[in-house]
Amino acid sequence: MDKSLGSQTEKVARSAGIASVAVLSSRITGLLRESFMARMFGAGMEFDAFMLGFRIPNLTRDLFAEGALSSAFVPTFTEYLQKKTKEEAVHLVNLVATALVFVVGVLCLLGVVFAPQLVGLIASGFQRDPVKFALAVSMTRIMFPFLLLVALAAQAMGVLNACNRFGVPAMASTFFNIGSVTFGFLLGFVAGPWLGITRIEGMAWGVVLGGALQLFWQVPSMVKLGFSFRPAINWSDPGLRRILALMGPAILGNAAVQINVMINTNFASNLYDSVRGFDGAVSWLGYAFRFMQLPIGIFGVAIASATVPAISRSIAKDDFDDFRKTLSKSLAMVFLLTIPSSVGLAVLGTPIIGAIYQSGRFDYYDTQRTAVALSFYAIGLAGYSALKVVTPAFYALRDARTPMMISLLSIIVNYLVAGIVTQKMGLGHSGLALSTSAVAIVGFLILYLTLRRRVGGLYGRNLMRTVLQVTLASAIMGATTWLLTKQMEEIAGTLRMGHLANILVCIPVGIAVFYGCCRMLGVAELDLAFGAVTGPITRRFKR
């Protein structure tokens, strides 16, 4: 291997490892937040309304924080750092921040005003219950300012990533999770009677305050690097115009999964369950997809956040061979980590969901229904995560049109498939999860094949060998853990502590089996991925 390639690949892996550890903290605190919500509110009317109200502005977190803004901003900003002065780079940051305040601020005002129409569009089934509909409208109006806060936090993340600072921005979501629960509890459960707000309204206000904490956590690092906000307006600036030109199509290019989730929410709001009636389906899908954010964030987003600046630098230097090799290795690491994760989530879905959520108003029936949705979402985990890496590669090549067209196609396909699986096949909410996964996989394959043809190959044989080896190792791991979890269910039972005992036994065994199989099969990226994950921890202990 070329030394420069090895160095570049190791840098990406090391950066991804740092981001993965930070994102792991974020996702774990996120699951704890969801566990608190499940215990307090279960999977009924209140949480259905909260989930919808949170989902509308939260859509922009994936569009901005992990999508369009990063994809459009990071390559342009990286080029400024490479080819222009520091003052020009600082000015670009201020131009983008000012534009975000103006544009996204207007969107927030429109969202608050037209919240009833948005709720009616996204969850038409809520209209059959005036109380539930009114609560969803209230939740949407309270949480819409989260949109602006997360957009600004996303820009800060892009700046820090481009400057090779990955830990602080990746930890920002941890502070959001901690802040949203803390502020929400204080406002809704402690001060609610004096403030005249309900518990669920307090949690909604907690989301907004948590978003502010997510932004301001990154500000000291920005200032330390020489970036402080100074309002600047120049819509004709070439850098800003380039970013805006990329962001328009990029929003559609990165939004497919979330838009499809929104479409499926509308279908779910009209589903009838024999036990819960018209309540529950939105919550089950929401809890399951929230859990999916753990491996997507740790593997897909973390690897993508380290890959985008690296391939952007390769493009800035016109080094396409380095671009191809870096992208191929990043995808191999994604598959190495996500394929076994998807198998594990499918096999251990019930004990995992039960251990985290099952208590209070979230009972065993909710655990089972959420686990079914999680297993179908897990099918698309590799596709979700790989899209996080492949899609920004097009923006680094200044091509926003291709991802946009594929996303538009996937939205149409998902709408048709979701209608078939719910209305014709009767698969209910699990069918909606399946349609979302299928669209993610197909979208990745089309983008990958298109990109491979455009750049003259992506070392596909090496990548395919890794995928086949990892799939075989994952199958062996899945069979082993399936047999073991059935035994643990008989021994430990299906209460929350039984579920906890189950996963405490099965997950370490599954990891050990998978690692041993990969070692025997000679998976090339195993040491690289293992070093990336454990490196930040071992280096900290060596200090």
PDB file of N, CA and C in Angstrom, residues 52-125:
ATOM      1  N   LEU A  52     -44.710  13.453  16.858  1.00  0.00           N
ATOM      2  CA  LEU A  52     -44.974  14.166  15.617  1.00  0.00           C
ATOM      3  C   LEU A  52     -44.464  15.602  15.703  1.00  0.00           C
ATOM      4  N   GLY A  53     -44.745  16.272  16.823  1.00  0.00           N
ATOM      5  CA  GLY A  53     -44.285  17.645  16.994  1.00  0.00           C
ATOM      6  C   GLY A  53     -42.777  17.765  16.970  1.00  0.00           C
ATOM      7  N   PHE A  54     -42.082  16.769  17.486  1.00  0.00           N
ATOM      8  CA  PHE A  54     -40.618  16.759  17.481  1.00  0.00           C
ATOM      9  C   PHE A  54     -40.081  16.389  16.108  1.00  0.00           C
ATOM     10  N   ARG A  55     -40.788  15.504  15.415  1.00  0.00           N
ATOM     11  CA  ARG A  55     -40.291  14.991  14.144  1.00  0.00           C
ATOM     12  C   ARG A  55     -40.261  16.062  13.071  1.00  0.00           C
ATOM     13  N   ILE A  56     -41.214  16.981  13.090  1.00  0.00           N
ATOM     14  CA  ILE A  56     -41.271  17.997  12.027  1.00  0.00           C
ATOM     15  C   ILE A  56     -40.019  18.872  12.039  1.00  0.00           C
ATOM     16  N   PRO A  57     -39.655  19.538  13.149  1.00  0.00           N
ATOM     17  CA  PRO A  57     -38.390  20.293  13.133  1.00  0.00           C
ATOM     18  C   PRO A  57     -37.162  19.389  13.184  1.00  0.00           C
ATOM     19  N   ASN A  58     -37.290  18.210  13.787  1.00  0.00           N
ATOM     20  CA  ASN A  58     -36.144  17.310  13.900  1.00  0.00           C
ATOM     21  C   ASN A  58     -35.709  16.776  12.546  1.00  0.00           C
ATOM     22  N   LEU A  59     -36.625  16.820  11.576  1.00  0.00           N
ATOM     23  CA  LEU A  59     -36.251  16.447  10.223  1.00  0.00           C
ATOM     24  C   LEU A  59     -35.037  17.240   9.773  1.00  0.00           C
ATOM     25  N   THR A  60     -34.972  18.500  10.189  1.00  0.00           N
ATOM     26  CA  THR A  60     -33.873  19.364   9.758  1.00  0.00           C
ATOM     27  C   THR A  60     -32.550  18.978  10.400  1.00  0.00           C
ATOM     28  N   ARG A  61     -32.570  18.249  11.506  1.00  0.00           N
ATOM     29  CA  ARG A  61     -31.291  17.821  12.074  1.00  0.00           C
ATOM     30  C   ARG A  61     -30.573  16.901  11.099  1.00  0.00           C
ATOM     31  N   ASP A  62     -31.314  16.013  10.454  1.00  0.00           N
ATOM     32  CA  ASP A  62     -30.705  15.126   9.475  1.00  0.00           C
ATOM     33  C   ASP A  62     -30.398  15.862   8.179  1.00  0.00           C
ATOM     34  N   LEU A  63     -31.248  16.837   7.839  1.00  0.00           N
ATOM     35  CA  LEU A  63     -30.985  17.608   6.623  1.00  0.00           C
ATOM     36  C   LEU A  63     -29.767  18.492   6.793  1.00  0.00           C
ATOM     37  N   PHE A  64     -29.650  19.151   7.980  1.00  0.00           N
ATOM     38  CA  PHE A  64     -28.571  20.101   8.199  1.00  0.00           C
ATOM     39  C   PHE A  64     -27.382  19.451   8.895  1.00  0.00           C
ATOM     40  N   ALA A  65     -27.617  18.908  10.089  1.00  0.00           N
ATOM     41  CA  ALA A  65     -26.495  18.427  10.891  1.00  0.00           C
ATOM     42  C   ALA A  65     -25.787  17.257  10.236  1.00  0.00           C
ATOM     43  N   GLU A  66     -26.509  16.365   9.596  1.00  0.00           N
ATOM     44  CA  GLU A  66     -25.886  15.171   9.038  1.00  0.00           C
ATOM     45  C   GLU A  66     -26.133  15.084   7.539  1.00  0.00           C
ATOM     46  N   GLY A  67     -26.465  16.209   6.909  1.00  0.00           N
ATOM     47  CA  GLY A  67     -26.835  16.118   5.519  1.00  0.00           C
ATOM     48  C   GLY A  67     -26.464  17.328   4.697  1.00  0.00           C
ATOM     49  N   ALA A  68     -27.494  18.072   4.281  1.00  0.00           N
ATOM     50  CA  ALA A  68     -27.313  19.071   3.236  1.00  0.00           C
ATOM     51  C   ALA A  68     -26.295  20.145   3.593  1.00  0.00           C
ATOM     52  N   LEU A  69     -26.394  20.723   4.778  1.00  0.00           N
ATOM     53  CA  LEU A  69     -25.473  21.800   5.129  1.00  0.00           C
ATOM     54  C   LEU A  69     -24.036  21.298   5.181  1.00  0.00           C
ATOM     55  N   SER A  70     -23.826  20.162   5.847  1.00  0.00           N
ATOM     56  CA  SER A  70     -22.472  19.609   5.928  1.00  0.00           C
ATOM     57  C   SER A  70     -21.944  19.252   4.551  1.00  0.00           C
ATOM     58  N   SER A  71     -22.801  18.638   3.723  1.00  0.00           N
ATOM     59  CA  SER A  71     -22.373  18.209   2.393  1.00  0.00           C
ATOM     60  C   SER A  71     -22.009  19.390   1.509  1.00  0.00           C
ATOM     61  N   ALA A  72     -22.754  20.494   1.633  1.00  0.00           N
ATOM     62  CA  ALA A  72     -22.498  21.665   0.797  1.00  0.00           C
ATOM     63  C   ALA A  72     -21.441  22.577   1.410  1.00  0.00           C
ATOM     64  N   PHE A  73     -21.454  22.721   2.727  1.00  0.00           N
ATOM     65  CA  PHE A  73     -20.569  23.671   3.388  1.00  0.00           C
ATOM     66  C   PHE A  73     -19.145  23.149   3.542  1.00  0.00           C
ATOM     67  N   VAL A  74     -18.989  21.896   3.998  1.00  0.00           N
ATOM     68  CA  VAL A  74     -17.654  21.387   4.322  1.00  0.00           C
ATOM     69  C   VAL A  74     -16.723  21.382   3.112  1.00  0.00           C
ATOM     70  N   PRO A  75     -17.135  20.866   1.922  1.00  0.00           N
ATOM     71  CA  PRO A  75     -16.196  20.919   0.786  1.00  0.00           C
ATOM     72  C   PRO A  75     -15.791  22.345   0.410  1.00  0.00           C
ATOM     73  N   THR A  76     -16.758  23.267   0.414  1.00  0.00           N
ATOM     74  CA  THR A  76     -16.446  24.657   0.069  1.00  0.00           C
ATOM     75  C   THR A  76     -15.532  25.288   1.110  1.00  0.00           C
ATOM     76  N   PHE A  77     -15.852  25.093   2.380  1.00  0.00           N
ATOM     77  CA  PHE A  77     -15.050  25.657   3.453  1.00  0.00           C
ATOM     78  C   PHE A  77     -13.647  25.055   3.463  1.00  0.00           C
ATOM     79  N   THR A  78     -13.565  23.735   3.206  1.00  0.00           N
ATOM     80  CA  THR A  78     -12.261  23.076   3.153  1.00  0.00           C
ATOM     81  C   THR A  78     -11.404  23.660   2.033  1.00  0.00           C
ATOM     82  N   GLU A  79     -12.026  23.934   0.896  1.00  0.00           N
ATOM     83  CA  GLU A  79     -11.286  24.548  -0.218  1.00  0.00           C
ATOM     84  C   GLU A  79     -10.780  25.942   0.161  1.00  0.00           C
ATOM     85  N   TYR A  80     -11.601  26.698   0.899  1.00  0.00           N
ATOM     86  CA  TYR A  80     -11.159  28.014   1.374  1.00  0.00           C
ATOM     87  C   TYR A  80      -9.951  27.877   2.292  1.00  0.00           C
ATOM     88  N   LEU A  81      -9.983  26.888   3.186  1.00  0.00           N
ATOM     89  CA  LEU A  81      -8.854  26.672   4.094  1.00  0.00           C
ATOM     90  C   LEU A  81      -7.597  26.274   3.336  1.00  0.00           C
ATOM     91  N   GLN A  82      -7.784  25.533   2.219  1.00  0.00           N
ATOM     92  CA  GLN A  82      -6.639  25.049   1.445  1.00  0.00           C
ATOM     93  C   GLN A  82      -6.067  26.130   0.543  1.00  0.00           C
ATOM     94  N   LYS A  83      -6.935  26.941  -0.077  1.00  0.00           N
ATOM     95  CA  LYS A  83      -6.495  27.814  -1.155  1.00  0.00           C
ATOM     96  C   LYS A  83      -6.625  29.303  -0.867  1.00  0.00           C
ATOM     97  N   LYS A  84      -7.331  29.684   0.189  1.00  0.00           N
ATOM     98  CA  LYS A  84      -7.546  31.104   0.465  1.00  0.00           C
ATOM     99  C   LYS A  84      -7.008  31.457   1.847  1.00  0.00           C
ATOM    100  N   THR A  85      -7.173  32.697   2.236  1.00  0.00           N
ATOM    101  CA  THR A  85      -6.656  33.139   3.528  1.00  0.00           C
ATOM    102  C   THR A  85      -7.608  32.778   4.654  1.00  0.00           C
ATOM    103  N   LYS A  86      -7.087  32.835   5.875  1.00  0.00           N
ATOM    104  CA  LYS A  86      -7.913  32.555   7.050  1.00  0.00           C
ATOM    105  C   LYS A  86      -9.037  33.592   7.165  1.00  0.00           C
ATOM    106  N   GLU A  87      -8.741  34.843   6.823  1.00  0.00           N
ATOM    107  CA  GLU A  87      -9.765  35.895   6.910  1.00  0.00           C
ATOM    108  C   GLU A  87     -10.920  35.623   5.964  1.00  0.00           C
ATOM    109  N   GLU A  88     -10.632  35.115   4.769  1.00  0.00           N
ATOM    110  CA  GLU A  88     -11.695  34.783   3.811  1.00  0.00           C
ATOM    111  C   GLU A  88     -12.532  33.612   4.310  1.00  0.00           C
ATOM    112  N   ALA A  89     -11.879  32.647   4.952  1.00  0.00           N
ATOM    113  CA  ALA A  89     -12.611  31.510   5.505  1.00  0.00           C
ATOM    114  C   ALA A  89     -13.528  31.958   6.640  1.00  0.00           C
ATOM    115  N   VAL A  90     -13.025  32.836   7.516  1.00  0.00           N
ATOM    116  CA  VAL A  90     -13.844  33.367   8.619  1.00  0.00           C
ATOM    117  C   VAL A  90     -15.031  34.144   8.065  1.00  0.00           C
ATOM    118  N   HIS A  91     -14.796  34.930   7.030  1.00  0.00           N
ATOM    119  CA  HIS A  91     -15.875  35.720   6.429  1.00  0.00           C
ATOM    120  C   HIS A  91     -16.949  34.804   5.846  1.00  0.00           C
ATOM    121  N   LEU A  92     -16.537  33.688   5.216  1.00  0.00           N
ATOM    122  CA  LEU A  92     -17.507  32.731   4.668  1.00  0.00           C
ATOM    123  C   LEU A  92     -18.366  32.145   5.776  1.00  0.00           C
ATOM    124  N   VAL A  93     -17.751  31.814   6.890  1.00  0.00           N
ATOM    125  CA  VAL A  93     -18.499  31.264   8.029  1.00  0.00           C
ATOM    126  C   VAL A  93     -19.558  32.258   8.498  1.00  0.00           C
ATOM    127  N   ASN A  94     -19.199  33.526   8.606  1.00  0.00           N
ATOM    128  CA  ASN A  94     -20.150  34.541   9.059  1.00  0.00           C
ATOM    129  C   ASN A  94     -21.268  34.773   8.044  1.00  0.00           C
ATOM    130  N   LEU A  95     -20.932  34.718   6.753  1.00  0.00           N
ATOM    131  CA  LEU A  95     -21.959  34.862   5.728  1.00  0.00           C
ATOM    132  C   LEU A  95     -22.982  33.741   5.808  1.00  0.00           C
ATOM    133  N   VAL A  96     -22.508  32.520   5.984  1.00  0.00           N
ATOM    134  CA  VAL A  96     -23.415  31.367   6.052  1.00  0.00           C
ATOM    135  C   VAL A  96     -24.263  31.433   7.315  1.00  0.00           C
ATOM    136  N   ALA A  97     -23.659  31.775   8.439  1.00  0.00           N
ATOM    137  CA  ALA A  97     -24.410  31.862   9.699  1.00  0.00           C
ATOM    138  C   ALA A  97     -25.505  32.923   9.610  1.00  0.00           C
ATOM    139  N   THR A  98     -25.188  34.071   9.036  1.00  0.00           N
ATOM    140  CA  THR A  98     -26.185  35.135   8.896  1.00  0.00           C
ATOM    141  C   THR A  98     -27.317  34.703   7.982  1.00  0.00           C
ATOM    142  N   ALA A  99     -26.977  34.026   6.885  1.00  0.00           N
ATOM    143  CA  ALA A  99     -28.002  33.526   5.962  1.00  0.00           C
ATOM    144  C   ALA A  99     -28.900  32.504   6.648  1.00  0.00           C
ATOM    145  N   LEU A 100     -28.316  31.654   7.483  1.00  0.00           N
ATOM    146  CA  LEU A 100     -29.114  30.670   8.216  1.00  0.00           C
ATOM    147  C   LEU A 100     -30.094  31.353   9.169  1.00  0.00           C
ATOM    148  N   VAL A 101     -29.608  32.346   9.901  1.00  0.00           N
ATOM    149  CA  VAL A 101     -30.482  33.055  10.834  1.00  0.00           C
ATOM    150  C   VAL A 101     -31.676  33.653  10.097  1.00  0.00           C
ATOM    151  N   PHE A 102     -31.412  34.237   8.942  1.00  0.00           N
ATOM    152  CA  PHE A 102     -32.484  34.894   8.186  1.00  0.00           C
ATOM    153  C   PHE A 102     -33.441  33.857   7.580  1.00  0.00           C
ATOM    154  N   VAL A 103     -32.908  32.919   6.812  1.00  0.00           N
ATOM    155  CA  VAL A 103     -33.753  31.980   6.067  1.00  0.00           C
ATOM    156  C   VAL A 103     -34.470  31.009   7.000  1.00  0.00           C
ATOM    157  N   VAL A 104     -33.708  30.383   7.891  1.00  0.00           N
ATOM    158  CA  VAL A 104     -34.313  29.391   8.775  1.00  0.00           C
ATOM    159  C   VAL A 104     -35.212  30.064   9.807  1.00  0.00           C
ATOM    160  N   GLY A 105     -34.859  31.295  10.218  1.00  0.00           N
ATOM    161  CA  GLY A 105     -35.741  32.033  11.125  1.00  0.00           C
ATOM    162  C   GLY A 105     -37.103  32.269  10.519  1.00  0.00           C
ATOM    163  N   VAL A 106     -37.131  32.622   9.229  1.00  0.00           N
ATOM    164  CA  VAL A 106     -38.418  32.804   8.541  1.00  0.00           C
ATOM    165  C   VAL A 106     -39.181  31.487   8.473  1.00  0.00           C
ATOM    166  N   LEU A 107     -38.481  30.402   8.197  1.00  0.00           N
ATOM    167  CA  LEU A 107     -39.133  29.088   8.165  1.00  0.00           C
ATOM    168  C   LEU A 107     -39.743  28.732   9.518  1.00  0.00           C
ATOM    169  N   CYS A 108     -39.052  29.094  10.592  1.00  0.00           N
ATOM    170  CA  CYS A 108     -39.591  28.830  11.934  1.00  0.00           C
ATOM    171  C   CYS A 108     -40.905  29.586  12.153  1.00  0.00           C
ATOM    172  N   LEU A 109     -40.920  30.853  11.751  1.00  0.00           N
ATOM    173  CA  LEU A 109     -42.149  31.643  11.905  1.00  0.00           C
ATOM    174  C   LEU A 109     -43.287  31.037  11.090  1.00  0.00           C
ATOM    175  N   LEU A 110     -42.989  30.624   9.865  1.00  0.00           N
ATOM    176  CA  LEU A 110     -44.009  29.994   9.031  1.00  0.00           C
ATOM    177  C   LEU A 110     -44.482  28.673   9.633  1.00  0.00           C
ATOM    178  N   GLY A 111     -43.547  27.929  10.206  1.00  0.00           N
ATOM    179  CA  GLY A 111     -43.913  26.659  10.821  1.00  0.00           C
ATOM    180  C   GLY A 111     -44.842  26.836  11.999  1.00  0.00           C
ATOM    181  N   VAL A 112     -44.586  27.860  12.808  1.00  0.00           N
ATOM    182  CA  VAL A 112     -45.454  28.135  13.959  1.00  0.00           C
ATOM    183  C   VAL A 112     -46.850  28.542  13.484  1.00  0.00           C
ATOM    184  N   VAL A 113     -46.917  29.401  12.468  1.00  0.00           N
ATOM    185  CA  VAL A 113     -48.205  29.890  11.973  1.00  0.00           C
ATOM    186  C   VAL A 113     -49.013  28.770  11.326  1.00  0.00           C
ATOM    187  N   PHE A 114     -48.350  27.965  10.536  1.00  0.00           N
ATOM    188  CA  PHE A 114     -49.058  26.940   9.763  1.00  0.00           C
ATOM    189  C   PHE A 114     -48.930  25.543  10.378  1.00  0.00           C
ATOM    190  N   ALA A 115     -48.704  25.478  11.674  1.00  0.00           N
ATOM    191  CA  ALA A 115     -48.594  24.187  12.356  1.00  0.00           C
ATOM    192  C   ALA A 115     -49.824  23.299  12.162  1.00  0.00           C
ATOM    193  N   PRO A 116     -51.056  23.831  12.242  1.00  0.00           N
ATOM    194  CA  PRO A 116     -52.229  22.954  12.022  1.00  0.00           C
ATOM    195  C   PRO A 116     -52.215  22.300  10.643  1.00  0.00           C
ATOM    196  N   GLN A 117     -51.837  23.058   9.640  1.00  0.00           N
ATOM    197  CA  GLN A 117     -51.793  22.498   8.293  1.00  0.00           C
ATOM    198  C   GLN A 117     -50.703  21.438   8.162  1.00  0.00           C
ATOM    199  N   LEU A 118     -49.558  21.678   8.802  1.00  0.00           N
ATOM    200  CA  LEU A 118     -48.475  20.698   8.757  1.00  0.00           C
ATOM    201  C   LEU A 118     -48.874  19.391   9.425  1.00  0.00           C
ATOM    202  N   VAL A 119     -49.486  19.496  10.595  1.00  0.00           N
ATOM    203  CA  VAL A 119     -49.911  18.295  11.312  1.00  0.00           C
ATOM    204  C   VAL A 119     -50.960  17.542  10.499  1.00  0.00           C
ATOM    205  N   GLY A 120     -51.901  18.277   9.926  1.00  0.00           N
ATOM    206  CA  GLY A 120     -52.916  17.631   9.105  1.00  0.00           C
ATOM    207  C   GLY A 120     -52.338  16.944   7.888  1.00  0.00           C
ATOM    208  N   LEU A 121     -51.276  17.526   7.327  1.00  0.00           N
ATOM    209  CA  LEU A 121     -50.639  16.939   6.147  1.00  0.00           C
ATOM    210  C   LEU A 121     -49.843  15.692   6.495  1.00  0.00           C
ATOM    211  N   ILE A 122     -49.100  15.752   7.592  1.00  0.00           N
ATOM    212  CA  ILE A 122     -48.188  14.662   7.930  1.00  0.00           C
ATOM    213  C   ILE A 122     -48.884  13.532   8.671  1.00  0.00           C
ATOM    214  N   ALA A 123     -49.877  13.844   9.484  1.00  0.00           N
ATOM    215  CA  ALA A 123     -50.585  12.812  10.261  1.00  0.00           C
ATOM    216  C   ALA A 123     -52.090  13.054  10.158  1.00  0.00           C
ATOM    217  N   SER A 124     -52.629  12.788   9.000  1.00  0.00           N
ATOM    218  CA  SER A 124     -54.048  13.057   8.766  1.00  0.00           C
ATOM    219  C   SER A 124     -54.950  12.272   9.708  1.00  0.00           C
ATOM    220  N   GLY A 125     -54.457  11.109  10.165  1.00  0.00           N
ATOM    221  CA  GLY A 125     -55.267  10.293  11.070  1.00  0.00           C
ATOM    222  C   GLY A 125     -55.526  10.950  12.411  1.00  0.00           C
TER     223      GLY A 125
END
